[in-house]
mmCIF file of C-alpha atoms in Angstrom:
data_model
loop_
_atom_site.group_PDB
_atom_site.id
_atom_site.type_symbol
_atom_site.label_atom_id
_atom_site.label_comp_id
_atom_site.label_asym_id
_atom_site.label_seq_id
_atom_site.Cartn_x
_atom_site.Cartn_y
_atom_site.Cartn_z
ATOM 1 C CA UNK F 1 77.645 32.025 40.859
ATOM 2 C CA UNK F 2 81.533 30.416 41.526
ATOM 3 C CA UNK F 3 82.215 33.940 41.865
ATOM 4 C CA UNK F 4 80.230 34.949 44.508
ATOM 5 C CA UNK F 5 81.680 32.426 46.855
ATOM 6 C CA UNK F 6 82.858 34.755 49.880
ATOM 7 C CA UNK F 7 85.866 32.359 50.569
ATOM 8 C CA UNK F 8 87.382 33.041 47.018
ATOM 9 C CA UNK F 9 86.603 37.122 47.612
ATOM 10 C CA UNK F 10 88.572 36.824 51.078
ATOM 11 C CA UNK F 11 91.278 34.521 50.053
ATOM 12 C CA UNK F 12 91.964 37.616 47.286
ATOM 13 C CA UNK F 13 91.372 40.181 49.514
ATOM 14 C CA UNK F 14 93.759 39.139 52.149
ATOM 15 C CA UNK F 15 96.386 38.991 49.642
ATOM 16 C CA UNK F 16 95.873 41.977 48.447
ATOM 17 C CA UNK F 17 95.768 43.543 51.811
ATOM 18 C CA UNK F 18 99.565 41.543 52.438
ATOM 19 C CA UNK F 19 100.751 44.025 49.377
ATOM 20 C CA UNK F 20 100.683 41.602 46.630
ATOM 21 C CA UNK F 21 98.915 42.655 43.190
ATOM 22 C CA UNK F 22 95.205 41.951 42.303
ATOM 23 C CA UNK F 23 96.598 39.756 39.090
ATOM 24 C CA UNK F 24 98.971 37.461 41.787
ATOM 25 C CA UNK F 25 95.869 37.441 44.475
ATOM 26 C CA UNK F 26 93.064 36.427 41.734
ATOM 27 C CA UNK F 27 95.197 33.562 40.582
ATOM 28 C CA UNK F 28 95.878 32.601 43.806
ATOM 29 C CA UNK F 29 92.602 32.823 45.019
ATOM 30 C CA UNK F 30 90.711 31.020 41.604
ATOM 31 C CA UNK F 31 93.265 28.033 41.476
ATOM 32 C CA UNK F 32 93.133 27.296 45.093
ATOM 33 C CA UNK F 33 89.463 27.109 44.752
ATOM 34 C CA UNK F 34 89.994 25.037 41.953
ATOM 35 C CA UNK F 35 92.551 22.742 43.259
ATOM 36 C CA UNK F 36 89.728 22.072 46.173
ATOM 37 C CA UNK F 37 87.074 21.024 44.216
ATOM 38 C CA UNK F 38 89.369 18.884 41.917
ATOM 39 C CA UNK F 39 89.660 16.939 45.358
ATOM 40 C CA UNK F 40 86.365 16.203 46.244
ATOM 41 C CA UNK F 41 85.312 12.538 46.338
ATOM 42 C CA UNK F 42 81.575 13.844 44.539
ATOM 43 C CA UNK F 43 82.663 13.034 40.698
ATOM 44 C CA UNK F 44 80.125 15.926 39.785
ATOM 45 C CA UNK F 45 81.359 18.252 42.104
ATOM 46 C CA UNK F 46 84.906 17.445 41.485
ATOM 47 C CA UNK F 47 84.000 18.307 37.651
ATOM 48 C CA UNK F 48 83.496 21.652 38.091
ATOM 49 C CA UNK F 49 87.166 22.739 38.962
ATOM 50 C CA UNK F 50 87.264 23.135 35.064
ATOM 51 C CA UNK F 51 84.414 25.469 35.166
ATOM 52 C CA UNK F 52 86.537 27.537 38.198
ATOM 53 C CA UNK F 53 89.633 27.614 36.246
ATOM 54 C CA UNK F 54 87.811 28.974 33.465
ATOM 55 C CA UNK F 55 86.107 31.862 35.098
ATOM 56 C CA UNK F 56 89.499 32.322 36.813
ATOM 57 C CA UNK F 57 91.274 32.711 33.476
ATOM 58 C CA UNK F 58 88.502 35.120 32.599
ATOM 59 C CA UNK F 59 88.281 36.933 35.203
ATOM 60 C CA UNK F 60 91.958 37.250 35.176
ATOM 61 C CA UNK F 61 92.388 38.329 31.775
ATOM 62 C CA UNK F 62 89.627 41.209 32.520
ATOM 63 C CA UNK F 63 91.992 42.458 35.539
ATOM 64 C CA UNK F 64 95.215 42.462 32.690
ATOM 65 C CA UNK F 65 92.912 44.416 30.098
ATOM 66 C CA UNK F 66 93.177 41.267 27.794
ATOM 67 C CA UNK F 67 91.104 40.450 25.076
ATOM 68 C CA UNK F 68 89.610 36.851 24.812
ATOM 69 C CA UNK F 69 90.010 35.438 21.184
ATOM 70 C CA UNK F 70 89.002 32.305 20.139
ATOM 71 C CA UNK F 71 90.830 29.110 18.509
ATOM 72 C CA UNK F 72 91.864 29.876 14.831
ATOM 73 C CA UNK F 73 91.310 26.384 13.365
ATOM 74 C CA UNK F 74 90.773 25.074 9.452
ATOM 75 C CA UNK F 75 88.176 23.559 7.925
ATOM 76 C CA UNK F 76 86.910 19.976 8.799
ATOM 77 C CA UNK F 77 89.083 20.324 12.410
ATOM 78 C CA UNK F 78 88.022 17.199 14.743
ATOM 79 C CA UNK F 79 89.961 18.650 17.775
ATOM 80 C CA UNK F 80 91.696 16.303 20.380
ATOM 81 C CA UNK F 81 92.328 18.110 23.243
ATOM 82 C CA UNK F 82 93.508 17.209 26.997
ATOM 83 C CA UNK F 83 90.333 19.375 28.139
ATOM 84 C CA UNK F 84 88.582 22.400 26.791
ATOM 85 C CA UNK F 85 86.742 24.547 28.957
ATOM 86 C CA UNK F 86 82.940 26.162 28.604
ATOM 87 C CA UNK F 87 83.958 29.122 27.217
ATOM 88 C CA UNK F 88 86.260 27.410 24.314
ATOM 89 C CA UNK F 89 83.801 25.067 23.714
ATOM 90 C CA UNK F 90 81.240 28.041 23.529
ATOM 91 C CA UNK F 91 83.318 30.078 21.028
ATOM 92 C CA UNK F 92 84.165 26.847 18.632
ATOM 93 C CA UNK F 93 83.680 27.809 15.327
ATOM 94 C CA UNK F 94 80.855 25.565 13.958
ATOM 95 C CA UNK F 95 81.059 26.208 10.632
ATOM 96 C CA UNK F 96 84.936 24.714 10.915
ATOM 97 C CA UNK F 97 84.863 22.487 13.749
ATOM 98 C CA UNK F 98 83.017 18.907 13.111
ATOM 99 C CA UNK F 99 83.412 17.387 16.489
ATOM 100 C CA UNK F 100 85.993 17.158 19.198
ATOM 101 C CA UNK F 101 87.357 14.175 21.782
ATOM 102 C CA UNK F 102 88.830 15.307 24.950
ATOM 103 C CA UNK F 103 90.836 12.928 27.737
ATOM 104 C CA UNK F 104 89.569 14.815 30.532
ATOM 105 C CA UNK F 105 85.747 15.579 31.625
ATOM 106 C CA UNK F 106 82.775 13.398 31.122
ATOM 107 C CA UNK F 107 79.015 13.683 30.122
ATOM 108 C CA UNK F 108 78.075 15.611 33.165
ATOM 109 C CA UNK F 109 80.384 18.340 32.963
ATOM 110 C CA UNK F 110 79.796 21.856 31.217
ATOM 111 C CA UNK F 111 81.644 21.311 28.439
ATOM 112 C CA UNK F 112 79.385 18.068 27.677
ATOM 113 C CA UNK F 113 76.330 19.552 28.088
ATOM 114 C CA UNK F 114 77.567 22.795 25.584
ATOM 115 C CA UNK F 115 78.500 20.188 22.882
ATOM 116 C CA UNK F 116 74.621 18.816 23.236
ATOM 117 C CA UNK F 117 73.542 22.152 23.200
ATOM 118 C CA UNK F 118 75.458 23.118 20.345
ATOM 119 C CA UNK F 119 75.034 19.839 18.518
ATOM 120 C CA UNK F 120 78.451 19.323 18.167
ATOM 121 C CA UNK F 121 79.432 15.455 17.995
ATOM 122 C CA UNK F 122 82.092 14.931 21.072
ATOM 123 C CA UNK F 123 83.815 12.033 23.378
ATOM 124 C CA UNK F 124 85.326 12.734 26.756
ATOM 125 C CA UNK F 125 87.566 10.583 28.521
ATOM 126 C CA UNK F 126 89.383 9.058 25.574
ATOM 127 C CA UNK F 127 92.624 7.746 25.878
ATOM 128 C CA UNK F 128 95.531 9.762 26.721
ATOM 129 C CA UNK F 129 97.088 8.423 23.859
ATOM 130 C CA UNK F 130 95.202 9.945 21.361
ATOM 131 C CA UNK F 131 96.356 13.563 22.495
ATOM 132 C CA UNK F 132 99.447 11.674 20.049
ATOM 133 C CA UNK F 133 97.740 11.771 16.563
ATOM 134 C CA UNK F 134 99.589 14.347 14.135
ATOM 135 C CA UNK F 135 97.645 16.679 12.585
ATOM 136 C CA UNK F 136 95.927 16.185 9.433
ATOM 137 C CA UNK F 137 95.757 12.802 10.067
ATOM 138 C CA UNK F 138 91.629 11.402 8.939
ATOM 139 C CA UNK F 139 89.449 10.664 11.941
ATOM 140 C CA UNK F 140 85.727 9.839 12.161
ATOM 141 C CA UNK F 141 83.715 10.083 14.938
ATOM 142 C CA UNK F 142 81.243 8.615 16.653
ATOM 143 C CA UNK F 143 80.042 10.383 19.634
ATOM 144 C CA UNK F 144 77.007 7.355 19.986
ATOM 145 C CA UNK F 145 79.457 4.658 20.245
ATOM 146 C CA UNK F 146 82.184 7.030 21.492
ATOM 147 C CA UNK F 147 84.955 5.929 19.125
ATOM 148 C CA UNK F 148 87.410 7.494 17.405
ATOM 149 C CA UNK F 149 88.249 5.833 14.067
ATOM 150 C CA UNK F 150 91.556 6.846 12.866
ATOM 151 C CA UNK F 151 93.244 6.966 9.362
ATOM 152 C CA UNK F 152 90.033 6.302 7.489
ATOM 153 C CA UNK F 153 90.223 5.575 3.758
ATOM 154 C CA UNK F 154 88.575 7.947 1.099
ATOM 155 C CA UNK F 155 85.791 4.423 0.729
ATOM 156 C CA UNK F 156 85.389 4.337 4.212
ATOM 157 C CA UNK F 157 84.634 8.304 4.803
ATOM 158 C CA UNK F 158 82.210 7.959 1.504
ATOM 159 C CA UNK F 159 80.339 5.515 3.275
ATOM 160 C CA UNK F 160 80.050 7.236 6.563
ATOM 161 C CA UNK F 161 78.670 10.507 4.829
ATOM 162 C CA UNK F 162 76.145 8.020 3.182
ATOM 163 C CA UNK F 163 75.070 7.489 6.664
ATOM 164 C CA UNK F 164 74.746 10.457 7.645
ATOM 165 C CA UNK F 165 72.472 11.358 5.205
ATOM 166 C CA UNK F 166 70.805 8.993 5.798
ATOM 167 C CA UNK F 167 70.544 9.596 9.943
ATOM 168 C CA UNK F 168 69.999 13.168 8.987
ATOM 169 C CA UNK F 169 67.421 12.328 6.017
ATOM 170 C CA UNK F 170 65.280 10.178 8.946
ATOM 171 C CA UNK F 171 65.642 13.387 11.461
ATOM 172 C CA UNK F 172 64.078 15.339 9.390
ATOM 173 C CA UNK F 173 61.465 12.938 8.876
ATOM 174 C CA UNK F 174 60.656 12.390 12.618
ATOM 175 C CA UNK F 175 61.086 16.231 12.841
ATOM 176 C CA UNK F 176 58.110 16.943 10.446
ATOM 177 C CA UNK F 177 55.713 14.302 12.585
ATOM 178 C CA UNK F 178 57.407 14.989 16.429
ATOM 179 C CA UNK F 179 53.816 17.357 16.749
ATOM 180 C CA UNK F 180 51.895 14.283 16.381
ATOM 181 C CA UNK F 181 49.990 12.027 18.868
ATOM 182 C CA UNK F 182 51.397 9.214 19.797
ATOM 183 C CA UNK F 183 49.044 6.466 19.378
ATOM 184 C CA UNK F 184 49.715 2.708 19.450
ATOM 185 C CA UNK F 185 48.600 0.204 16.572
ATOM 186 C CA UNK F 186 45.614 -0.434 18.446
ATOM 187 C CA UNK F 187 44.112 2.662 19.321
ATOM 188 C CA UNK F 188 45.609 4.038 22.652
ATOM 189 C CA UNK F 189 47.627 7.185 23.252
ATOM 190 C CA UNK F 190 50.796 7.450 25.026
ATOM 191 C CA UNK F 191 51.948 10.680 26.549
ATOM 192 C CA UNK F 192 55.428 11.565 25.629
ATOM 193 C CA UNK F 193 57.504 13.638 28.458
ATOM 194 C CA UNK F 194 60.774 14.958 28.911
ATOM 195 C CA UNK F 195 63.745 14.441 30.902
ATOM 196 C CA UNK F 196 65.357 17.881 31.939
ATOM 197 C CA UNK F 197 67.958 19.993 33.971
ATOM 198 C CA UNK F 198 67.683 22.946 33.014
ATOM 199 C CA UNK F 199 65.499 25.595 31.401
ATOM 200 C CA UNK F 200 67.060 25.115 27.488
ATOM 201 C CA UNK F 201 66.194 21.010 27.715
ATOM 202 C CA UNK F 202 62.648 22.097 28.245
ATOM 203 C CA UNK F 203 62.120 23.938 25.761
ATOM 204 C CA UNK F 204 64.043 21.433 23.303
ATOM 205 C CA UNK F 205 61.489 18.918 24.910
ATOM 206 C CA UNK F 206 58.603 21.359 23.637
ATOM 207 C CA UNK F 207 60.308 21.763 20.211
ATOM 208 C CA UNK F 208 60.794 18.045 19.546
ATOM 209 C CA UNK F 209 57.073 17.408 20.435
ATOM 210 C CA UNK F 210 57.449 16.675 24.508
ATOM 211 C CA UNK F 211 53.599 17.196 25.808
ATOM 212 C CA UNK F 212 55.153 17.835 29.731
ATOM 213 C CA UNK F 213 58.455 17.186 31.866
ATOM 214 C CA UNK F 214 57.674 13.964 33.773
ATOM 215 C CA UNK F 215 61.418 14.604 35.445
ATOM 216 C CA UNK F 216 63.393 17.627 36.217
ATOM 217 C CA UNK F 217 66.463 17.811 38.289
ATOM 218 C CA UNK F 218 66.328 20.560 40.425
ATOM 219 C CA UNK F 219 70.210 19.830 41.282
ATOM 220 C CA UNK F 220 71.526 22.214 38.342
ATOM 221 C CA UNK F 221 69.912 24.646 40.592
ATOM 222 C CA UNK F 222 72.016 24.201 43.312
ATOM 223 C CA UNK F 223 75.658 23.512 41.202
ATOM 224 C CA UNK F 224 78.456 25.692 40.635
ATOM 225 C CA UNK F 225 77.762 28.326 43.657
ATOM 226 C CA UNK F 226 78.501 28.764 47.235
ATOM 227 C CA UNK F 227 75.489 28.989 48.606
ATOM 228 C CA UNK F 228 71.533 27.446 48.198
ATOM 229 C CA UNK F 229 68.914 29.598 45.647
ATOM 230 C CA UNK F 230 66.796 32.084 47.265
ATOM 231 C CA UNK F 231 63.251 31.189 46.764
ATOM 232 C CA UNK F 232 63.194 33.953 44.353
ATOM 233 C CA UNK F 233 65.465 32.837 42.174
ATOM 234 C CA UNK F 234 63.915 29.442 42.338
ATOM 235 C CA UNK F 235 60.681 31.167 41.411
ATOM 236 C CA UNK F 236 62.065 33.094 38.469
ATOM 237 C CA UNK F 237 63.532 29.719 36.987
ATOM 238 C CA UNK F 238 60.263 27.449 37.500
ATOM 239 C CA UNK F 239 58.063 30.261 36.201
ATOM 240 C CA UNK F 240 60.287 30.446 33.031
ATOM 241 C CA UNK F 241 59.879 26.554 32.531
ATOM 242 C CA UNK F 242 56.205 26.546 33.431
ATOM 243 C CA UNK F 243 55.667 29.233 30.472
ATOM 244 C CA UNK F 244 57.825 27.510 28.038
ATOM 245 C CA UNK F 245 55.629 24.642 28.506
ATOM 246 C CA UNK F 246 52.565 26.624 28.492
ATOM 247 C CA UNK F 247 50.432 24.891 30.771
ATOM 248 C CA UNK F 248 51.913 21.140 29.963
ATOM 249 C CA UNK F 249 53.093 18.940 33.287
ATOM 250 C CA UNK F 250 56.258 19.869 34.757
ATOM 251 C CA UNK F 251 57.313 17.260 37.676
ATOM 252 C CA UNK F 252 59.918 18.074 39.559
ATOM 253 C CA UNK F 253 62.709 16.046 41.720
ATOM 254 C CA UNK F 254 64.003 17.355 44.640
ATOM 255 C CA UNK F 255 67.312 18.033 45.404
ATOM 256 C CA UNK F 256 69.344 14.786 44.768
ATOM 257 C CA UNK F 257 73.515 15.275 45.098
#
């Protein structure tokens, strides 16, 4: 939707129509844009100048004929980056990359909200000075408490992993009964909803044994375009939550930026 903002398509198109070359035009178009929303006062709005320069580079790489690759990394990387945008944090190789800290962003911006998707442990907004640590160099972390332990001994990393068997030995466990009523010692049920924004967190909600949506944020509607949702399109995206649910409760919140 960033790209269908008519100011970004005319600040191109006039350069290109002053002689310069669709590369210099794009870039000039994408990281004015960018440079924009960086300055807006709205912290969640500001957020998504990542998300522009992304699509930018993208886009730009598409005009040059460019392939995209992905980060070659070893096994066991925690990455510490400055930032990382959606579409690196979308290509991370999961099989090789065991969590990631960035200084920049913060839990409502894309690259947040991929790592939750993608169940990928991850801090943003650490310190600056952590964008110091050589490589190689042991780290655990904990995206709960959002720390970054570093230099860990071979007795401390032994004990984590016995924690994490343990955390992951009592998911499975909650997994297996998540289907279940909930029913208090003495007799009376509670209905379990979900908290959403967006069509994937509902059907997590269903899959971890949510019986509705008592809250949905119909902002992620209206973020990262130019211009409101047709009713249509609003439609389309309420219908596909309403099936996922399959005739559970589905409340949802107005517009609230």
């Amino acid at each position: 939707e960033l790209l269908d903002d008519p100011e970004l398509l005319e600040t191109a198109k006039a350069e290109i129509h002053k002689g310069k070359s669709a590369v210099f035009a794009w870039q000039k178009a994408f990281t004015r844009q960018a440079d924009s929303l960086a300055s807006l006062s709205n912290e969640l709005l500001a957020a998504r100048a990542t998300d522009m320069r992304d699509i930018g580079e993208q886009t730009l790489k598409t005009i040059l004929g460019l392939e995209t690759t992905s980060m070659e990394l070893p096994e066991n990387t925690i990455l510490i980056a400055e930032d990382l945008t959606p579409s690196q944090t979308a290509t991370l190789d999961r099989e090789k990359v065991l969590g990631f800290c960035t200084v920049l962003g913060g839990a409502s911006s894309h690259v947040a909200i991929l790592a939750r998707s993608l169940n990928i442990p991850a801090i943003a907004g650490i310190e600056a000075r952590a964008l110091d640590v050589e490589n190689d160099t042991p780290i655990i972390l904990n995206g709960t408490t959002g720390q970054a332990e570093l230099n860990a001994d071979e007795v401390r990393i032994a004990a984590v992993k016995k924690e994490q068997a343990a955390l992951e030995a009592k998911r499975t466990e909650e997994l297996a009964l998540c289907q279940e009523d909930a029913v208090t010692t003495d007799g009376h049920n509670v209905m379990v909803v979900g908290n959403a924004g967006g069509l994937d967190e509902v059907e997590q909600s269903v899959t971890h044994g949510g019986e509705g949506i008592g809250l949905l944020r119909s902002e992620f509607l209206f973020q990262n375009r130019a211009s409101a949702p047709t009713e249509e399109e609003q439609t389309e995206v309420y219908g596909a939550m309403a099936a996922a649910l399959d005739n559970k409760p589905l409340v949802i919140r107005t517009l609230d930026v």
